Coordinates of C-alpha atoms and ligand atoms in Angstrom, one line a residue:
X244 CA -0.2 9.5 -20.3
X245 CA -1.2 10.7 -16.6
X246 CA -1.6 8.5 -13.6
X247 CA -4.1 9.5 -10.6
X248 CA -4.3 8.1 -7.1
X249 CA -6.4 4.8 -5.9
X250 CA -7.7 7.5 -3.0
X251 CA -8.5 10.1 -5.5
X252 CA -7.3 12.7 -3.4
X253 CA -3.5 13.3 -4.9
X254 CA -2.8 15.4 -8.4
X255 CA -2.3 13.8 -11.5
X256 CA 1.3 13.3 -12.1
X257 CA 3.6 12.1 -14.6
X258 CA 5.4 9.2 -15.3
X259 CA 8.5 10.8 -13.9
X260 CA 6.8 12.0 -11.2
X261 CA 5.5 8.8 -10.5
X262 CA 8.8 6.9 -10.5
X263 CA 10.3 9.0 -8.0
X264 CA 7.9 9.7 -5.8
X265 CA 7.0 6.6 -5.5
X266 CA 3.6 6.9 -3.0
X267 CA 0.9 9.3 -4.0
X268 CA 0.7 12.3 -1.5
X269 CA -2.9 11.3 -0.4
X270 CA -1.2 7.7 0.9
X271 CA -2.5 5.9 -2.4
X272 CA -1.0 3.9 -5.1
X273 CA -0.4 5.8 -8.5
X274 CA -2.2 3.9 -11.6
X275 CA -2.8 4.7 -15.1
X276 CA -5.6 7.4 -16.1
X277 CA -6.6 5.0 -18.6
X278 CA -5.6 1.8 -20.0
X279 CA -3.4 1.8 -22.4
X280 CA -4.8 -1.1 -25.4
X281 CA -3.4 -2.7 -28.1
X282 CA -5.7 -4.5 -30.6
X283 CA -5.6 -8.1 -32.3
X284 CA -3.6 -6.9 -34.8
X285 CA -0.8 -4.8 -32.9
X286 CA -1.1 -7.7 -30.8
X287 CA 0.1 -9.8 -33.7
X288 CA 2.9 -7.8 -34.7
X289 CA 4.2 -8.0 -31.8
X290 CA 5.1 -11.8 -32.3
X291 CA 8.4 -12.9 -32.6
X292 CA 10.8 -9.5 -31.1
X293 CA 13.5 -10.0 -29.1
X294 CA 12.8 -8.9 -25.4
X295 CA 14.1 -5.5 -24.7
X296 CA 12.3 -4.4 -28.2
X297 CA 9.4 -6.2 -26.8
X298 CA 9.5 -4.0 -23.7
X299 CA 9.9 -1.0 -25.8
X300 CA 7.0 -1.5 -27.5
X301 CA 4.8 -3.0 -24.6
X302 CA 6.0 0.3 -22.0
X303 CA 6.0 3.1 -24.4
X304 CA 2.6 4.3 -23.6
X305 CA 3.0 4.6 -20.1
X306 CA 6.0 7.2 -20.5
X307 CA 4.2 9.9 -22.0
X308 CA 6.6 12.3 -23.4
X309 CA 9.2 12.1 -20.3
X310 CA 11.9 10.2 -22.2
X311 CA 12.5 9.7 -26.0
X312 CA 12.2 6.1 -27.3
X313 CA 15.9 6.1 -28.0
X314 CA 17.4 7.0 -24.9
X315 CA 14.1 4.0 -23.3
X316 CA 15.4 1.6 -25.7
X317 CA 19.1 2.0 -25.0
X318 CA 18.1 1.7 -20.6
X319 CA 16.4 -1.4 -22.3
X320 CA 18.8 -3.0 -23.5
X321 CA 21.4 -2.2 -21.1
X322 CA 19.1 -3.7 -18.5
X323 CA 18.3 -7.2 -20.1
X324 CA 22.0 -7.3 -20.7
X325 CA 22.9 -8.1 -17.2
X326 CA 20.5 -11.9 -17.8
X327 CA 22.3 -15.1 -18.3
X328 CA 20.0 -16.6 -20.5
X329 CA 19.4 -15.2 -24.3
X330 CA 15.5 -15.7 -24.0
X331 CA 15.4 -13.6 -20.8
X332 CA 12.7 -15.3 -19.7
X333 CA 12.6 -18.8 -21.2
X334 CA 9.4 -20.8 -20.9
X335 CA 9.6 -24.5 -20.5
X336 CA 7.4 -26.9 -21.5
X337 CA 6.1 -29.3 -17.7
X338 CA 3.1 -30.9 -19.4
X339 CA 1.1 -31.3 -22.2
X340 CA -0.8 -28.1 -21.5
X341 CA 1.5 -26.7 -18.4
X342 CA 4.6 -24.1 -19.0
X343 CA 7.2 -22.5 -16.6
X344 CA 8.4 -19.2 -17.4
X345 CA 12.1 -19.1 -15.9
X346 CA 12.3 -15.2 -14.3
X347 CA 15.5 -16.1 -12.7
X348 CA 17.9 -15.8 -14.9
X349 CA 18.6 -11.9 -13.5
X350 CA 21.7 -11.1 -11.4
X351 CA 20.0 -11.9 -7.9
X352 CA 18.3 -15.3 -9.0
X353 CA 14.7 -14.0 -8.7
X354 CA 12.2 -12.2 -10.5
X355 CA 11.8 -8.6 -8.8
X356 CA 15.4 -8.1 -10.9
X357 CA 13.1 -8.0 -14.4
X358 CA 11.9 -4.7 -12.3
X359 CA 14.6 -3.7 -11.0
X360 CA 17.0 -3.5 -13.6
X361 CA 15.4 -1.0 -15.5
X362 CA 13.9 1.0 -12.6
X363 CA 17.8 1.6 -11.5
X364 CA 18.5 2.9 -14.7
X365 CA 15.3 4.8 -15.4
X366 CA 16.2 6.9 -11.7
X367 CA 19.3 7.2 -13.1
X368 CA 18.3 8.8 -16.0
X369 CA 15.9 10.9 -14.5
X370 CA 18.2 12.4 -12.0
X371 CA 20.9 13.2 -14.1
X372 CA 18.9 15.2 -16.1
X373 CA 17.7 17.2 -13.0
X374 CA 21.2 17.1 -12.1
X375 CA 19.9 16.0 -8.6
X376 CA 20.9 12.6 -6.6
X377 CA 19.3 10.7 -4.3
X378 CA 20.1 8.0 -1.2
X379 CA 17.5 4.9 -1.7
X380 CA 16.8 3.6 1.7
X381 CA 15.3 0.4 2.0
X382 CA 14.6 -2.6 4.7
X383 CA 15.1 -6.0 3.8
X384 CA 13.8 -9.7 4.9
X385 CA 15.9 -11.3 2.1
X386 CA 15.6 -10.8 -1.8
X387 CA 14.2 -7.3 -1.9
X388 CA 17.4 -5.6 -0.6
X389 CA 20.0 -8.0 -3.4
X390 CA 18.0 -7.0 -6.2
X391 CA 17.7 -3.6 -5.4
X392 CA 21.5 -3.4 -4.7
X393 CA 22.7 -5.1 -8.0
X394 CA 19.9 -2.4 -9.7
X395 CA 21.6 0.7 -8.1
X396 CA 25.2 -0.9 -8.1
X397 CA 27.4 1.8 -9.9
X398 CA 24.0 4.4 -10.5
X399 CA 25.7 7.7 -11.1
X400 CA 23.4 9.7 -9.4
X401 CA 22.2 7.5 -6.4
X402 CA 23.6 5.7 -3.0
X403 CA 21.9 2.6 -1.8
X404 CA 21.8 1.9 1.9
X405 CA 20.1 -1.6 2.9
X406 CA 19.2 -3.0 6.9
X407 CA 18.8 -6.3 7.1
X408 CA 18.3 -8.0 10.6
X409 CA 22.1 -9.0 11.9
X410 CA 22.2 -12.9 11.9
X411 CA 18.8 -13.3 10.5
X412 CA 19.1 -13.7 6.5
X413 CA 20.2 -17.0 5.4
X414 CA 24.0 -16.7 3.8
X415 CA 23.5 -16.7 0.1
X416 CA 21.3 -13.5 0.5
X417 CA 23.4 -12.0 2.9
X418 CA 26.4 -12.5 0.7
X419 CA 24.6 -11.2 -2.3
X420 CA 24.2 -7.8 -0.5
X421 CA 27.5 -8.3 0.8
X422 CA 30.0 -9.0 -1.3
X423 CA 28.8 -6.3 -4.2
X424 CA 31.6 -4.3 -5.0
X425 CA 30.7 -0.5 -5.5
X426 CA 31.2 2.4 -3.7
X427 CA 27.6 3.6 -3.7
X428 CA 26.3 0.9 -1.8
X429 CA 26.4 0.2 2.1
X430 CA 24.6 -2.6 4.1
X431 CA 23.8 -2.4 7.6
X432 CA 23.2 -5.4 9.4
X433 CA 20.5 -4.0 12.7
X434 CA 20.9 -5.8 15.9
X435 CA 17.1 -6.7 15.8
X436 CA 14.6 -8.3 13.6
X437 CA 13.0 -7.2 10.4
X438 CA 10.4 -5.1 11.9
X439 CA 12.9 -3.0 13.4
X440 CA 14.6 -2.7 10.2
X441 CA 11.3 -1.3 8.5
X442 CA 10.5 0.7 11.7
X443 CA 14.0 2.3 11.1
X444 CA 13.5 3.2 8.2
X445 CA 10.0 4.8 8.2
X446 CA 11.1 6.6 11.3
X447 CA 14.5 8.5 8.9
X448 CA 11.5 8.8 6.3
X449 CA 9.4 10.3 8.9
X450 CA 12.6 13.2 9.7
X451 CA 11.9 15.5 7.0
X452 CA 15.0 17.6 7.6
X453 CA 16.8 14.6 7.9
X454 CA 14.6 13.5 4.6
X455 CA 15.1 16.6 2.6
X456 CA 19.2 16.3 3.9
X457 CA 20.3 13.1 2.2
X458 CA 16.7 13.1 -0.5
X459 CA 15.7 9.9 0.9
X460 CA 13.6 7.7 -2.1
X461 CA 12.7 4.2 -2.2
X462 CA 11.9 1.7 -4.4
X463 CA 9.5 -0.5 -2.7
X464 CA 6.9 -2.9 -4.3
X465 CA 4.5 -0.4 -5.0
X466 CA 6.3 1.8 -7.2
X467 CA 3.9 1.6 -10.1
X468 CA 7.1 1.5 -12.3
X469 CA 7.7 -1.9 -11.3
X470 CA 4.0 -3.4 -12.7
X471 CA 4.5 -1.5 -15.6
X472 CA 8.1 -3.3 -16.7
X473 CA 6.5 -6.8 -15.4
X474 CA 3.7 -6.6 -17.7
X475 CA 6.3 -7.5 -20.5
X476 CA 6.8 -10.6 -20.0
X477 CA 3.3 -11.8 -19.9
X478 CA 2.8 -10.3 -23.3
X479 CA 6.4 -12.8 -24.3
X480 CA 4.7 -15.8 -22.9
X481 CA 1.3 -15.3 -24.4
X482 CA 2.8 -14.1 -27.6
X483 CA 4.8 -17.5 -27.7
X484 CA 1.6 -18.9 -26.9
X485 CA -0.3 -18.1 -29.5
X486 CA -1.9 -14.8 -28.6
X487 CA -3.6 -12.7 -29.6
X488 CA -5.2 -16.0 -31.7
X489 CA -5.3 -18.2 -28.6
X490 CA -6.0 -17.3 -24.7
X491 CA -3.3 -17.8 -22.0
X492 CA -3.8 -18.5 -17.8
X493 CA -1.4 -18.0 -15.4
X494 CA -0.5 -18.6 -12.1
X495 CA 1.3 -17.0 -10.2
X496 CA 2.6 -17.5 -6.4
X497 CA 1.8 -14.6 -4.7
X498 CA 3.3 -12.2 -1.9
X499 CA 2.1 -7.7 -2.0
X500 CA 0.4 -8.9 -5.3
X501 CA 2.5 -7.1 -7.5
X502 CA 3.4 -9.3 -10.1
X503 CA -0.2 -11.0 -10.3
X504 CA -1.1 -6.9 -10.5
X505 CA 1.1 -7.2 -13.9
X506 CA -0.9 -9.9 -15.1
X507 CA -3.9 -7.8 -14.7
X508 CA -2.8 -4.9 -16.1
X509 CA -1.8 -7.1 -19.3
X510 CA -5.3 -8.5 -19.6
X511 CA -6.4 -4.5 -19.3
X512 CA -4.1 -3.7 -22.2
X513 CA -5.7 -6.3 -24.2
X514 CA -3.8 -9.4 -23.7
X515 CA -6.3 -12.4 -24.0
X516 CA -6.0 -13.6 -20.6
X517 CA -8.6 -16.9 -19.4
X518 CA -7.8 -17.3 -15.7
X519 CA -5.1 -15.6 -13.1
X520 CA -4.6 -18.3 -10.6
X521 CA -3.1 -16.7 -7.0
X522 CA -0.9 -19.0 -5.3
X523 CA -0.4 -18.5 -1.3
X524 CA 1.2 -20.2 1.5
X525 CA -0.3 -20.8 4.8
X526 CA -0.1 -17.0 4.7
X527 CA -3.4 -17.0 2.8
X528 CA -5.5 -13.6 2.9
X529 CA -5.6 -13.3 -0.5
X530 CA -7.1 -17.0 -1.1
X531 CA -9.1 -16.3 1.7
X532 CA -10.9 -13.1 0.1
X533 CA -11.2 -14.9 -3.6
X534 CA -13.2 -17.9 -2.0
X535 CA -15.4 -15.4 0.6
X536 CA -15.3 -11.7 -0.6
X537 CA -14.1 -10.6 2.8
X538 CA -10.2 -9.7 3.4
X539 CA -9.7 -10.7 6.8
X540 CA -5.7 -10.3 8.0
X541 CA -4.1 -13.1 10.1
X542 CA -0.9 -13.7 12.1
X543 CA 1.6 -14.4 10.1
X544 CA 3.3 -18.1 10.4
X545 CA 6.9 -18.3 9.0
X546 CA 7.0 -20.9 6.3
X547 CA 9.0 -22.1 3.1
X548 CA 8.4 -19.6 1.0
X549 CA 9.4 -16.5 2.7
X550 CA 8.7 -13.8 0.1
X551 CA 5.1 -15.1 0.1
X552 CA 5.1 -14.1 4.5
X553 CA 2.5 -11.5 4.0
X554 CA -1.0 -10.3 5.8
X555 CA -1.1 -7.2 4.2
X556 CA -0.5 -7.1 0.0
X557 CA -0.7 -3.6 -0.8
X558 CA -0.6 -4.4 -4.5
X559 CA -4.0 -5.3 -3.5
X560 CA -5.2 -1.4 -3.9
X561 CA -5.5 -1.1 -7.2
X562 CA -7.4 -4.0 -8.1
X563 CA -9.8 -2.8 -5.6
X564 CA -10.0 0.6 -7.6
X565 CA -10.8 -1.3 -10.7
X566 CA -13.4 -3.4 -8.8
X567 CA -14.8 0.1 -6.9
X568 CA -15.2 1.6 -11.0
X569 CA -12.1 4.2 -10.0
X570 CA -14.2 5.7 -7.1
X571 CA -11.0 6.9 -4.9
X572 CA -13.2 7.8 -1.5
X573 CA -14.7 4.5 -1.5
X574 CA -11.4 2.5 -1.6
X575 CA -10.2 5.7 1.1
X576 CA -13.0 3.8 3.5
X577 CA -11.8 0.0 3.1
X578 CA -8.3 1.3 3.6
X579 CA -9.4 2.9 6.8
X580 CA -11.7 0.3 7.8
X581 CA -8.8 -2.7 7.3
X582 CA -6.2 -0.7 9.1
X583 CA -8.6 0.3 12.4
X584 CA -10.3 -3.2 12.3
X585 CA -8.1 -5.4 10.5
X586 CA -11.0 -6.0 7.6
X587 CA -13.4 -4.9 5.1
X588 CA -15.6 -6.5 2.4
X589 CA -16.6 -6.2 -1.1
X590 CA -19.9 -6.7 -2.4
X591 CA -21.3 -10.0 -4.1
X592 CA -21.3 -8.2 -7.6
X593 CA -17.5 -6.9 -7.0
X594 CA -17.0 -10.6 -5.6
X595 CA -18.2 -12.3 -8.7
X596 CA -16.2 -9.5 -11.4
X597 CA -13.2 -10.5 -9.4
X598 CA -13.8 -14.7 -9.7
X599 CA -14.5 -14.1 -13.3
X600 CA -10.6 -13.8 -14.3
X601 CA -8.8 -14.5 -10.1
X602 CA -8.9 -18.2 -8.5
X603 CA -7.2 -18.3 -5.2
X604 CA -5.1 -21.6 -4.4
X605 CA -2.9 -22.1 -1.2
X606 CA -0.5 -25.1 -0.3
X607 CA 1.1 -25.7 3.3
X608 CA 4.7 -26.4 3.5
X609 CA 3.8 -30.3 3.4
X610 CA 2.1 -29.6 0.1
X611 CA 4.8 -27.5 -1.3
X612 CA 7.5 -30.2 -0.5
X613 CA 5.3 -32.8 -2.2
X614 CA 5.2 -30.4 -5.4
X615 CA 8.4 -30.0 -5.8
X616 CA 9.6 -33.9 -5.4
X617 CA 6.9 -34.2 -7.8
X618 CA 8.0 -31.7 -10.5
X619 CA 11.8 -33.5 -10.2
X620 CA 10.3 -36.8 -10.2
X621 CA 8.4 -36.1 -13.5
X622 CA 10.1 -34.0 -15.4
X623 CA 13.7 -33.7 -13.8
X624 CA 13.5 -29.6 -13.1
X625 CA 13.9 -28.6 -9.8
X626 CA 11.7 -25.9 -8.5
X627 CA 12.1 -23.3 -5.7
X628 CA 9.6 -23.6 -2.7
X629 CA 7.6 -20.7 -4.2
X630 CA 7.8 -21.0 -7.8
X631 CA 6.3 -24.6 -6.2
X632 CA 3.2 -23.8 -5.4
X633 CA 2.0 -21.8 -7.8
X634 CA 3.0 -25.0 -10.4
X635 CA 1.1 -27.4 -8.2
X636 CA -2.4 -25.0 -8.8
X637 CA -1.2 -25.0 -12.4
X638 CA -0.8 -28.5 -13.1
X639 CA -4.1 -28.8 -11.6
X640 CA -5.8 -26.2 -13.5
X641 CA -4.2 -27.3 -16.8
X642 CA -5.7 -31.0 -16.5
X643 CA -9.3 -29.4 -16.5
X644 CA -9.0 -27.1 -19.7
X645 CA -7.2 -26.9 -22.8
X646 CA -6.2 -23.4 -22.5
X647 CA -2.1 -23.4 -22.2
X648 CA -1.3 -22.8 -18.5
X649 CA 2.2 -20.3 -17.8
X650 CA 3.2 -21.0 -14.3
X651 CA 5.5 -18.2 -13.5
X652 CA 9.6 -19.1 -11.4
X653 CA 10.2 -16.6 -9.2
X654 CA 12.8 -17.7 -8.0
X655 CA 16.3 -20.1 -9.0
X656 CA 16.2 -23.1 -6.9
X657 CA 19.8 -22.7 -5.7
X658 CA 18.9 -19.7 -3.4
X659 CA 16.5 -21.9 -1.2
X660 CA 18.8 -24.9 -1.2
X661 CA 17.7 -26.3 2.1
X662 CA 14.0 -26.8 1.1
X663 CA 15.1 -28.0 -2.1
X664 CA 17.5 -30.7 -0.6
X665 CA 14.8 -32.0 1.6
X666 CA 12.5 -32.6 -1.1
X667 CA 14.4 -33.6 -4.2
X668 CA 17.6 -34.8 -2.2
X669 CA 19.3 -32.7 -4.5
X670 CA 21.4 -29.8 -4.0
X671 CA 20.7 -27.3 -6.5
X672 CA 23.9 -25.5 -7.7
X673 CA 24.7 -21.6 -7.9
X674 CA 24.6 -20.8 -11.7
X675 CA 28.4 -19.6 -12.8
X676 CA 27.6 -16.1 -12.3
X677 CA 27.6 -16.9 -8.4
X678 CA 29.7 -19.7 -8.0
X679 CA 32.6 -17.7 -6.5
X680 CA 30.0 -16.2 -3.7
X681 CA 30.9 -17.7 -0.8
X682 CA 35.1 -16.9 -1.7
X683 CA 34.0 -13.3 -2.6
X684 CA 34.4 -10.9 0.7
X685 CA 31.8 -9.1 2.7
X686 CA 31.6 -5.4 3.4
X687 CA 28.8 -4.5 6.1
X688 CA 28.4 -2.3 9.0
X689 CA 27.1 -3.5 12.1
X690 CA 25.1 -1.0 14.2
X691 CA 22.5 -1.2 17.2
X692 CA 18.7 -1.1 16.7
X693 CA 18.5 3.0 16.9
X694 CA 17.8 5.5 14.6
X695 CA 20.7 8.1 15.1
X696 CA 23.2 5.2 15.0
X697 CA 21.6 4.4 11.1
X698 CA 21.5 8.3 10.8
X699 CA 25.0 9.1 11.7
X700 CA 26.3 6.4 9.5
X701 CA 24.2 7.4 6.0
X702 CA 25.5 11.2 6.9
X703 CA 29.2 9.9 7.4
X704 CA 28.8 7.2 4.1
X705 CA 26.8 9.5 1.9
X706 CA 27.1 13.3 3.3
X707 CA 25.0 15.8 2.5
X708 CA 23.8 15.8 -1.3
X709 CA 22.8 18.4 -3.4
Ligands
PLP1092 C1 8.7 -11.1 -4.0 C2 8.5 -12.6 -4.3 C3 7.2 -13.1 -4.5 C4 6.0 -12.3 -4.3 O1 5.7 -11.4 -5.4 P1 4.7 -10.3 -5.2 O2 4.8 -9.4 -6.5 O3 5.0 -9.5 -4.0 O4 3.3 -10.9 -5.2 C5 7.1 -14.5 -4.9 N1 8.2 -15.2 -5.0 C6 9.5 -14.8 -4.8 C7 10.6 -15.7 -5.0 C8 9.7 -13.4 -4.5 O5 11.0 -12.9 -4.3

């Protein structure tokens, strides 16, 4: 297996390559060569394994020969290990035709952990067989920068630094960044907002020598990596389900389209897949573009549901390769035409491929509030302001069809407990796991909003690799 570029312009490249490089050298997203597909019947036999076999079986043909099945399975394992819940990722039953898959049950609460898990221990195992380490450099808003710290925490072969705007996360993520205890991982809490956090950090990406110095990597939301391990557990759901006998919808509350990407890439691989459902906030490109074929950015407006803050979703890319039939210059000229005027279209034939599996849906924080007093009310499970909305769209779509509707949890309620107080009037507790966070102390660097400040302390924490 070989994955090429969404601009067409970059070498094809191996899985390994892939994970650690992250962004194709022409600026585009890595995808498969081709689709990988499994038939009825290897569909079927899938049925009933636990989850890391599952994942075994669902992600071996995207490694190619890069790493044998044993040494996969045992990263696997390891990975799942760090869950709280046997199932992984539980589904529970909201309504007659309505199901929540749980992705929270990971060490950070949310669902990126399912990623990031294995990534950690995939650049783990890449490096040490190079004998090479690397410092992963990453800005954070809020959950990113947790689950990429517990995936790295105690990663032979890799330090972790993470900025996050000084006073400007709310506590429980702050502690969970915090309070981990390993030497390999530093926070750094910038005197500025978020912006200047990412503006940091492209600008130490930008300094090749001081690049090459420390082998700067990241593992950002478009490492393809990342789609390719959530694509597992919409094969568990479906297979639950009833597939490869019975179709399956989702929906799925949206941000850089990366986990609605997965979905995708499932349906690709053969999954029988009736309708992906996008959930947005008032943040709402991406509903925006389903309904009118144009993807027109906004300001954003802070809301409930943070994570899903985004005018840009750069997931987006690859579905526009799909819909372009793999033609890398012409998604080159809707990149450039969206960065210089802030919007491109596709065509009503592209428009009407994409509404034959996407509907857009979008809820204002009003809405979301109402959803989730709505989902205690009736069925006495407390949602998180995103998982929220995209189970509002699916309770909806589920009363029109008989097709078994997954709504995916992206998140554990107790790490938006404000929104979920207001709402509910309940105050959602930390699972045990977490329950010592707030008696557990904090180890974090406070520096100004300037690059050689952040330089000078990565060179002092990390040193020089080689
Ligand atoms: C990251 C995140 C999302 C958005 O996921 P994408 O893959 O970026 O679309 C939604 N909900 C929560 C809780 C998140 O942390």
């Amino acid at each position: 297996m070989h994955y090429v570029s969404t601009r067409g312009a970059a070498p094809r490249a191996s899985f390994d390559e892939v994970l650690l490089k992250g962004l194709a050298t022409d600026g585009g997203l890595f995808v498969p060569e081709t689709w990988p597909h499994f038939n009825a019947s290897e569909i079927r036999a899938l049925r009933g394994l636990d989850y890391p076999t599952l994942a075994c079986r669902v992600i071996a043909p995207f490694l190619g020969n890069t790493i044998s099945a044993s040494d996969f399975e045992k990263l696997a394992v390891d990975a799942y290990d760090t869950f709280d819940n046997p199932a992984i990722v539980p589904l529970v039953q909201l309504d007659v035709n309505l199901w929540l898959m749980e992705l929270f049950h990971g060490p950070t609460l949310a669902f990126k952990d399912v990623a990031l898990q294995l990534l950690g221990r995939l650049f783990d195992h890449f490096l040490s067989s190079r004998g090479a380490r690397v410092t992963i450099v990453g800005a954070t808003s809020g959950d990113t920068g947790s689950a990429a710290i517990e995936a790295c925490r105690d990663r032979e072969a890799m330090d972790i630094v993470i900025l996050h705007p000084h006073n400007r996360v709310s506590e429980v993520q702050r502690r969970q960044m915090t309070t981990v205890d390993a030497k390999n991982i530093h926070n750094v809490a910038v005197e500025g907002t978020f912006d200047d956090c990412q503006n940091l950090v492209k600008a130490m990406f930008n300094d090749q020598p001081f690049r090459n110095e420390l082998r700067l990597a990241a593992v950002n939301s478009i490492n393809w990596a990342r789609i390719m391990a959530q694509t597992v557990y919409y094969f568990h759901a479906a297979l639950a389900l009833g597939a490869p006998d019975r179709e399956v919808s989702f929906s799925v509350p949206t941000g850089n389209f990366g986990n609605v990407f997965a979905a995708y890439s499932a349906h690709k691989m053969g999954l029988p897949v009736a309708r992906l459902y996008v959930g947005s906030n008032r943040n709402d490109i991406l509903t925006r573009f389903l309904e009118s074929g144009e993807m027109a950015v906004a300001p954003i407006e802070p809301s409930l549901s943070p994570s899903m803050d985004i005018q840009i979703s750069s997931n987006f890319e690859r579905l526009l390769f799909e819909l372009h039939a793999r033609d890398g210059n012409a998604v080159l000229a809707d990149m450039i035409a969206f960065r210089d005027t802030g919007k491109f279209s596709v065509t009503a034939a592209m428009q009407a491929k994409v509404n034959s599996l996407f509907e857009g849906g979008r809820l204002d924080d009003a809405e979301t509030t109402v959803s989730i007093e709505y989902f205690y009310k009736n069925t006495g499970v407390l949602l998180d302001p995103h998982t929220a909305i995209g189970a509002w769209i699916a309770r909806g779509a589920s009363r029109k069809t008989d097709v078994p509707v997954v709504s995916l949890a992206t998140a554990h309620p107790a790490k938006f407990p404000q929104a979920v107080q207001l709402a509910s009037g309940i105050t959602p507790a930390l699972p045990e796991s977490l329950s010592d966070l707030y008696n557990r102390s904090e180890r974090c660097t406070v520096l100004p909003n300037e690059v050689s400040a952040v330089q000078n302390f990565i060179r002092d924490k990390v040193g020089p690799t080689s």
